[in-house]
Amino acid sequence: MTYTIKAIDHIQLAAPKGSENQARHFYVAILGCKEVEKPEALRKNGGAWFTFGTVQIHIGIEDPFAPAKKAHPAFEIENLEALKQHLLNNKVEIIDDNNLPGANRFYAHDPFGNRLEFLEWK
């Protein structure tokens, strides 16, 4: 049997109970993602789903909650400096990192402490 991994369909990140509106603010209002409706059968679990391009970010409720400090999604960005300035203007702390040859990149955290990487290839 042979198979092919075609793409990443979605990224799952955790958030504390009752944090859906914070997630909406960060992922929609700040990052510019669009919210997508969760299937009816999954709504009872809380959380929220967002999309950009062909990838979705699923924010799932975890109780007790612990943010992903090392594990993280990495987002390839066009015009990384513009995003950096936009995040700084929205009081999102930036952690610069110059350790990946051929890329400009930085890290930030979502409102729940999950690590996010943003990079632009040179």
Short mmCIF file of N, CA and C in Angstrom, two decimals:
data_model
loop_
_atom_site.label_atom_id
_atom_site.label_comp_id
_atom_site.label_asym_id
_atom_site.label_seq_id
_atom_site.Cartn_x
_atom_site.Cartn_y
_atom_site.Cartn_z
N MET A 1 0.85 -1.18 0.00
CA MET A 1 0.00 0.00 0.00
C MET A 1 0.89 1.24 0.00
N THR A 2 0.56 2.19 -0.85
CA THR A 2 1.30 3.44 -0.87
C THR A 2 0.35 4.59 -0.57
N TYR A 3 0.90 5.63 -0.01
CA TYR A 3 0.10 6.81 0.31
C TYR A 3 0.96 8.05 0.15
N THR A 4 0.29 9.18 0.09
CA THR A 4 0.96 10.47 -0.04
C THR A 4 0.35 11.44 0.95
N ILE A 5 1.20 12.09 1.74
CA ILE A 5 0.71 13.17 2.59
C ILE A 5 0.60 14.38 1.69
N LYS A 6 -0.60 14.91 1.55
CA LYS A 6 -0.86 15.99 0.60
C LYS A 6 -0.60 17.38 1.18
N ALA A 7 -1.01 17.62 2.41
CA ALA A 7 -0.89 18.96 2.97
C ALA A 7 -1.26 18.91 4.44
N ILE A 8 -1.00 19.99 5.15
CA ILE A 8 -1.52 20.14 6.51
C ILE A 8 -2.91 20.73 6.38
N ASP A 9 -3.88 20.07 6.95
CA ASP A 9 -5.27 20.52 6.89
C ASP A 9 -5.55 21.58 7.95
N HIS A 10 -5.08 21.31 9.18
CA HIS A 10 -5.30 22.29 10.25
C HIS A 10 -4.25 22.14 11.33
N ILE A 11 -4.17 23.17 12.15
CA ILE A 11 -3.28 23.21 13.30
C ILE A 11 -4.18 23.31 14.53
N GLN A 12 -3.93 22.50 15.53
CA GLN A 12 -4.70 22.55 16.77
C GLN A 12 -3.86 23.23 17.85
N LEU A 13 -4.40 24.28 18.45
CA LEU A 13 -3.79 24.93 19.60
C LEU A 13 -4.80 24.94 20.73
N ALA A 14 -4.32 24.91 21.94
CA ALA A 14 -5.21 24.88 23.10
C ALA A 14 -5.36 26.27 23.70
N ALA A 15 -6.46 26.44 24.41
CA ALA A 15 -6.75 27.69 25.11
C ALA A 15 -7.57 27.36 26.35
N PRO A 16 -7.57 28.25 27.33
CA PRO A 16 -8.35 27.99 28.55
C PRO A 16 -9.85 28.16 28.32
N LYS A 17 -10.61 27.55 29.18
CA LYS A 17 -12.06 27.61 29.13
C LYS A 17 -12.54 29.08 29.13
N GLY A 18 -13.51 29.37 28.27
CA GLY A 18 -14.12 30.69 28.22
C GLY A 18 -13.31 31.73 27.46
N SER A 19 -12.34 31.31 26.66
CA SER A 19 -11.44 32.26 26.00
C SER A 19 -11.74 32.47 24.52
N GLU A 20 -12.89 32.03 24.06
CA GLU A 20 -13.21 32.13 22.64
C GLU A 20 -13.16 33.56 22.10
N ASN A 21 -13.67 34.53 22.87
CA ASN A 21 -13.65 35.92 22.39
C ASN A 21 -12.23 36.47 22.29
N GLN A 22 -11.36 36.10 23.20
CA GLN A 22 -9.95 36.49 23.10
C GLN A 22 -9.33 35.89 21.85
N ALA A 23 -9.66 34.63 21.58
CA ALA A 23 -9.15 33.97 20.38
C ALA A 23 -9.64 34.70 19.13
N ARG A 24 -10.91 35.06 19.10
CA ARG A 24 -11.46 35.78 17.95
C ARG A 24 -10.74 37.11 17.75
N HIS A 25 -10.51 37.82 18.83
CA HIS A 25 -9.84 39.11 18.71
C HIS A 25 -8.44 38.93 18.12
N PHE A 26 -7.68 38.00 18.65
CA PHE A 26 -6.30 37.81 18.19
C PHE A 26 -6.24 37.27 16.77
N TYR A 27 -6.94 36.18 16.51
CA TYR A 27 -6.80 35.51 15.21
C TYR A 27 -7.56 36.21 14.09
N VAL A 28 -8.66 36.91 14.39
CA VAL A 28 -9.41 37.62 13.35
C VAL A 28 -9.00 39.09 13.29
N ALA A 29 -9.17 39.81 14.39
CA ALA A 29 -8.94 41.25 14.38
C ALA A 29 -7.47 41.61 14.21
N ILE A 30 -6.57 40.84 14.80
CA ILE A 30 -5.15 41.18 14.71
C ILE A 30 -4.47 40.47 13.55
N LEU A 31 -4.58 39.14 13.46
CA LEU A 31 -3.88 38.41 12.41
C LEU A 31 -4.60 38.41 11.06
N GLY A 32 -5.90 38.67 11.06
CA GLY A 32 -6.63 38.74 9.80
C GLY A 32 -7.17 37.42 9.28
N CYS A 33 -7.23 36.41 10.14
CA CYS A 33 -7.85 35.14 9.75
C CYS A 33 -9.36 35.33 9.68
N LYS A 34 -10.04 34.38 9.10
CA LYS A 34 -11.51 34.39 9.09
C LYS A 34 -11.99 33.26 9.99
N GLU A 35 -13.04 33.53 10.74
CA GLU A 35 -13.60 32.46 11.57
C GLU A 35 -14.48 31.58 10.70
N VAL A 36 -14.38 30.28 10.91
CA VAL A 36 -15.25 29.33 10.23
C VAL A 36 -16.10 28.63 11.27
N GLU A 37 -17.30 28.29 10.90
CA GLU A 37 -18.22 27.65 11.84
C GLU A 37 -17.79 26.22 12.11
N LYS A 38 -17.78 25.87 13.39
CA LYS A 38 -17.48 24.50 13.77
C LYS A 38 -18.68 23.61 13.45
N PRO A 39 -18.44 22.35 13.13
CA PRO A 39 -19.56 21.43 12.92
C PRO A 39 -20.42 21.35 14.19
N GLU A 40 -21.70 21.19 13.99
CA GLU A 40 -22.67 21.15 15.10
C GLU A 40 -22.23 20.18 16.20
N ALA A 41 -21.79 19.00 15.82
CA ALA A 41 -21.43 17.97 16.80
C ALA A 41 -20.24 18.37 17.68
N LEU A 42 -19.43 19.32 17.22
CA LEU A 42 -18.24 19.72 17.97
C LEU A 42 -18.40 21.02 18.76
N ARG A 43 -19.47 21.75 18.53
CA ARG A 43 -19.68 23.04 19.19
C ARG A 43 -19.75 22.93 20.70
N LYS A 44 -20.28 21.83 21.20
CA LYS A 44 -20.44 21.66 22.65
C LYS A 44 -19.09 21.64 23.37
N ASN A 45 -18.00 21.39 22.62
CA ASN A 45 -16.67 21.35 23.21
C ASN A 45 -16.06 22.73 23.40
N GLY A 46 -16.70 23.77 22.88
CA GLY A 46 -16.15 25.11 22.97
C GLY A 46 -15.05 25.30 21.95
N GLY A 47 -14.34 26.40 22.06
CA GLY A 47 -13.26 26.70 21.13
C GLY A 47 -13.77 27.43 19.91
N ALA A 48 -12.88 27.67 18.97
CA ALA A 48 -13.23 28.38 17.74
C ALA A 48 -12.26 27.94 16.65
N TRP A 49 -12.73 28.01 15.41
CA TRP A 49 -11.91 27.65 14.26
C TRP A 49 -11.71 28.86 13.37
N PHE A 50 -10.52 28.96 12.81
CA PHE A 50 -10.16 30.07 11.93
C PHE A 50 -9.47 29.53 10.69
N THR A 51 -9.50 30.32 9.62
CA THR A 51 -8.86 29.88 8.38
C THR A 51 -8.10 31.02 7.74
N PHE A 52 -7.04 30.65 7.05
CA PHE A 52 -6.32 31.54 6.15
C PHE A 52 -5.82 30.65 5.02
N GLY A 53 -6.04 31.07 3.79
CA GLY A 53 -5.67 30.22 2.67
C GLY A 53 -6.36 28.87 2.77
N THR A 54 -5.58 27.81 2.68
CA THR A 54 -6.15 26.46 2.74
C THR A 54 -5.95 25.79 4.09
N VAL A 55 -5.41 26.52 5.06
CA VAL A 55 -5.12 25.94 6.38
C VAL A 55 -6.05 26.53 7.43
N GLN A 56 -6.45 25.69 8.36
CA GLN A 56 -7.27 26.14 9.47
C GLN A 56 -6.47 26.07 10.77
N ILE A 57 -6.80 26.97 11.69
CA ILE A 57 -6.28 26.93 13.05
C ILE A 57 -7.47 26.62 13.94
N HIS A 58 -7.41 25.51 14.66
CA HIS A 58 -8.47 25.12 15.58
C HIS A 58 -8.01 25.45 16.99
N ILE A 59 -8.75 26.30 17.67
CA ILE A 59 -8.47 26.61 19.06
C ILE A 59 -9.40 25.74 19.89
N GLY A 60 -8.81 24.79 20.59
CA GLY A 60 -9.59 23.86 21.40
C GLY A 60 -9.47 24.21 22.87
N ILE A 61 -10.53 23.98 23.60
CA ILE A 61 -10.54 24.26 25.04
C ILE A 61 -9.91 23.09 25.77
N GLU A 62 -8.98 23.43 26.65
CA GLU A 62 -8.28 22.42 27.44
C GLU A 62 -8.37 22.83 28.91
N ASP A 63 -8.81 21.91 29.76
CA ASP A 63 -8.97 22.20 31.17
C ASP A 63 -8.48 21.01 31.98
N PRO A 64 -7.37 21.13 32.70
CA PRO A 64 -6.60 22.35 32.89
C PRO A 64 -5.79 22.68 31.63
N PHE A 65 -5.50 23.96 31.46
CA PHE A 65 -4.82 24.46 30.28
C PHE A 65 -3.33 24.67 30.54
N ALA A 66 -2.52 24.31 29.55
CA ALA A 66 -1.08 24.61 29.57
C ALA A 66 -0.68 25.01 28.15
N PRO A 67 -0.12 26.21 27.96
CA PRO A 67 0.24 26.64 26.61
C PRO A 67 1.41 25.84 26.03
N ALA A 68 1.47 25.80 24.70
CA ALA A 68 2.59 25.17 24.01
C ALA A 68 3.76 26.15 24.02
N LYS A 69 4.78 25.85 24.79
CA LYS A 69 5.91 26.76 24.94
C LYS A 69 6.99 26.54 23.87
N LYS A 70 7.20 25.31 23.45
CA LYS A 70 8.23 24.99 22.46
C LYS A 70 7.58 24.59 21.13
N ALA A 71 6.66 23.66 21.18
CA ALA A 71 5.95 23.24 19.96
C ALA A 71 5.19 24.44 19.42
N HIS A 72 5.16 24.56 18.09
CA HIS A 72 4.52 25.75 17.51
C HIS A 72 4.25 25.56 16.03
N PRO A 73 3.26 26.27 15.51
CA PRO A 73 3.12 26.37 14.06
C PRO A 73 4.03 27.49 13.56
N ALA A 74 4.47 27.38 12.32
CA ALA A 74 5.26 28.43 11.68
C ALA A 74 4.49 28.92 10.46
N PHE A 75 4.34 30.23 10.37
CA PHE A 75 3.57 30.84 9.29
C PHE A 75 4.53 31.56 8.35
N GLU A 76 4.50 31.20 7.07
CA GLU A 76 5.30 31.91 6.09
C GLU A 76 4.57 33.20 5.71
N ILE A 77 5.26 34.31 5.81
CA ILE A 77 4.66 35.63 5.65
C ILE A 77 5.29 36.36 4.47
N GLU A 78 4.48 37.09 3.75
CA GLU A 78 4.98 38.05 2.77
C GLU A 78 4.95 39.41 3.45
N ASN A 79 6.09 40.10 3.46
CA ASN A 79 6.25 41.39 4.13
C ASN A 79 6.24 41.23 5.65
N LEU A 80 7.20 40.49 6.13
CA LEU A 80 7.33 40.17 7.55
C LEU A 80 7.45 41.43 8.41
N GLU A 81 8.18 42.43 7.94
CA GLU A 81 8.34 43.65 8.72
C GLU A 81 7.01 44.36 8.95
N ALA A 82 6.13 44.33 7.97
CA ALA A 82 4.81 44.95 8.14
C ALA A 82 4.01 44.21 9.21
N LEU A 83 4.08 42.88 9.20
CA LEU A 83 3.38 42.11 10.24
C LEU A 83 3.99 42.42 11.61
N LYS A 84 5.29 42.46 11.69
CA LYS A 84 5.95 42.75 12.97
C LYS A 84 5.45 44.08 13.52
N GLN A 85 5.44 45.11 12.69
CA GLN A 85 4.99 46.43 13.15
C GLN A 85 3.52 46.39 13.56
N HIS A 86 2.70 45.66 12.79
CA HIS A 86 1.27 45.53 13.11
C HIS A 86 1.09 44.87 14.47
N LEU A 87 1.83 43.80 14.73
CA LEU A 87 1.73 43.12 16.03
C LEU A 87 2.20 44.04 17.16
N LEU A 88 3.30 44.73 16.95
CA LEU A 88 3.79 45.65 17.98
C LEU A 88 2.76 46.75 18.26
N ASN A 89 2.12 47.26 17.21
CA ASN A 89 1.09 48.28 17.38
C ASN A 89 -0.11 47.76 18.17
N ASN A 90 -0.29 46.43 18.16
CA ASN A 90 -1.38 45.80 18.90
C ASN A 90 -0.91 45.20 20.22
N LYS A 91 0.25 45.67 20.69
CA LYS A 91 0.79 45.28 22.00
C LYS A 91 1.14 43.79 22.10
N VAL A 92 1.50 43.18 20.96
CA VAL A 92 1.94 41.79 20.95
C VAL A 92 3.47 41.81 21.00
N GLU A 93 4.04 41.15 21.99
CA GLU A 93 5.49 41.11 22.15
C GLU A 93 6.13 40.25 21.06
N ILE A 94 7.23 40.74 20.52
CA ILE A 94 7.98 40.06 19.46
C ILE A 94 9.30 39.55 20.03
N ILE A 95 9.69 38.34 19.63
CA ILE A 95 10.98 37.78 20.01
C ILE A 95 11.74 37.51 18.72
N ASP A 96 12.70 38.38 18.39
CA ASP A 96 13.47 38.22 17.17
C ASP A 96 14.36 36.99 17.25
N ASP A 97 14.58 36.36 16.09
CA ASP A 97 15.43 35.17 16.02
C ASP A 97 16.12 35.17 14.67
N ASN A 98 17.44 35.15 14.68
CA ASN A 98 18.21 35.15 13.44
C ASN A 98 18.96 33.85 13.23
N ASN A 99 18.47 32.76 13.79
CA ASN A 99 19.21 31.50 13.77
C ASN A 99 18.87 30.57 12.62
N LEU A 100 17.92 30.94 11.76
CA LEU A 100 17.57 30.08 10.64
C LEU A 100 18.17 30.66 9.36
N PRO A 101 19.21 30.03 8.81
CA PRO A 101 19.85 30.55 7.60
C PRO A 101 18.83 30.70 6.46
N GLY A 102 18.89 31.85 5.78
CA GLY A 102 18.03 32.09 4.64
C GLY A 102 16.66 32.63 4.97
N ALA A 103 16.40 32.91 6.24
CA ALA A 103 15.07 33.39 6.62
C ALA A 103 15.17 34.54 7.62
N ASN A 104 14.25 35.44 7.51
CA ASN A 104 14.00 36.42 8.57
C ASN A 104 12.83 35.85 9.37
N ARG A 105 12.94 35.89 10.68
CA ARG A 105 11.83 35.33 11.47
C ARG A 105 11.79 35.94 12.85
N PHE A 106 10.61 35.77 13.45
CA PHE A 106 10.42 36.14 14.85
C PHE A 106 9.35 35.25 15.43
N TYR A 107 9.29 35.25 16.74
CA TYR A 107 8.26 34.51 17.47
C TYR A 107 7.36 35.51 18.19
N ALA A 108 6.16 35.08 18.45
CA ALA A 108 5.20 35.82 19.28
C ALA A 108 4.37 34.76 19.99
N HIS A 109 3.54 35.20 20.90
CA HIS A 109 2.64 34.28 21.59
C HIS A 109 1.21 34.76 21.40
N ASP A 110 0.30 33.81 21.26
CA ASP A 110 -1.11 34.19 21.21
C ASP A 110 -1.54 34.60 22.62
N PRO A 111 -2.77 35.05 22.82
CA PRO A 111 -3.18 35.53 24.14
C PRO A 111 -3.08 34.48 25.24
N PHE A 112 -2.93 33.22 24.86
CA PHE A 112 -2.92 32.13 25.83
C PHE A 112 -1.52 31.60 26.11
N GLY A 113 -0.51 32.20 25.46
CA GLY A 113 0.87 31.79 25.68
C GLY A 113 1.39 30.76 24.70
N ASN A 114 0.59 30.37 23.70
CA ASN A 114 1.06 29.43 22.69
C ASN A 114 2.08 30.13 21.79
N ARG A 115 3.19 29.46 21.54
CA ARG A 115 4.26 30.01 20.71
C ARG A 115 3.87 29.96 19.24
N LEU A 116 4.11 31.06 18.52
CA LEU A 116 3.84 31.16 17.08
C LEU A 116 5.10 31.67 16.40
N GLU A 117 5.48 31.04 15.30
CA GLU A 117 6.63 31.50 14.51
C GLU A 117 6.13 32.15 13.23
N PHE A 118 6.75 33.26 12.87
CA PHE A 118 6.44 33.96 11.62
C PHE A 118 7.75 34.13 10.86
N LEU A 119 7.80 33.71 9.60
CA LEU A 119 9.05 33.80 8.86
C LEU A 119 8.82 34.21 7.42
N GLU A 120 9.88 34.78 6.85
CA GLU A 120 9.90 35.15 5.43
C GLU A 120 11.24 34.70 4.88
N TRP A 121 11.19 33.90 3.83
CA TRP A 121 12.43 33.42 3.20
C TRP A 121 13.06 34.54 2.40
N LYS A 122 14.37 34.64 2.49
CA LYS A 122 15.13 35.70 1.79
C LYS A 122 15.25 35.35 0.32
#
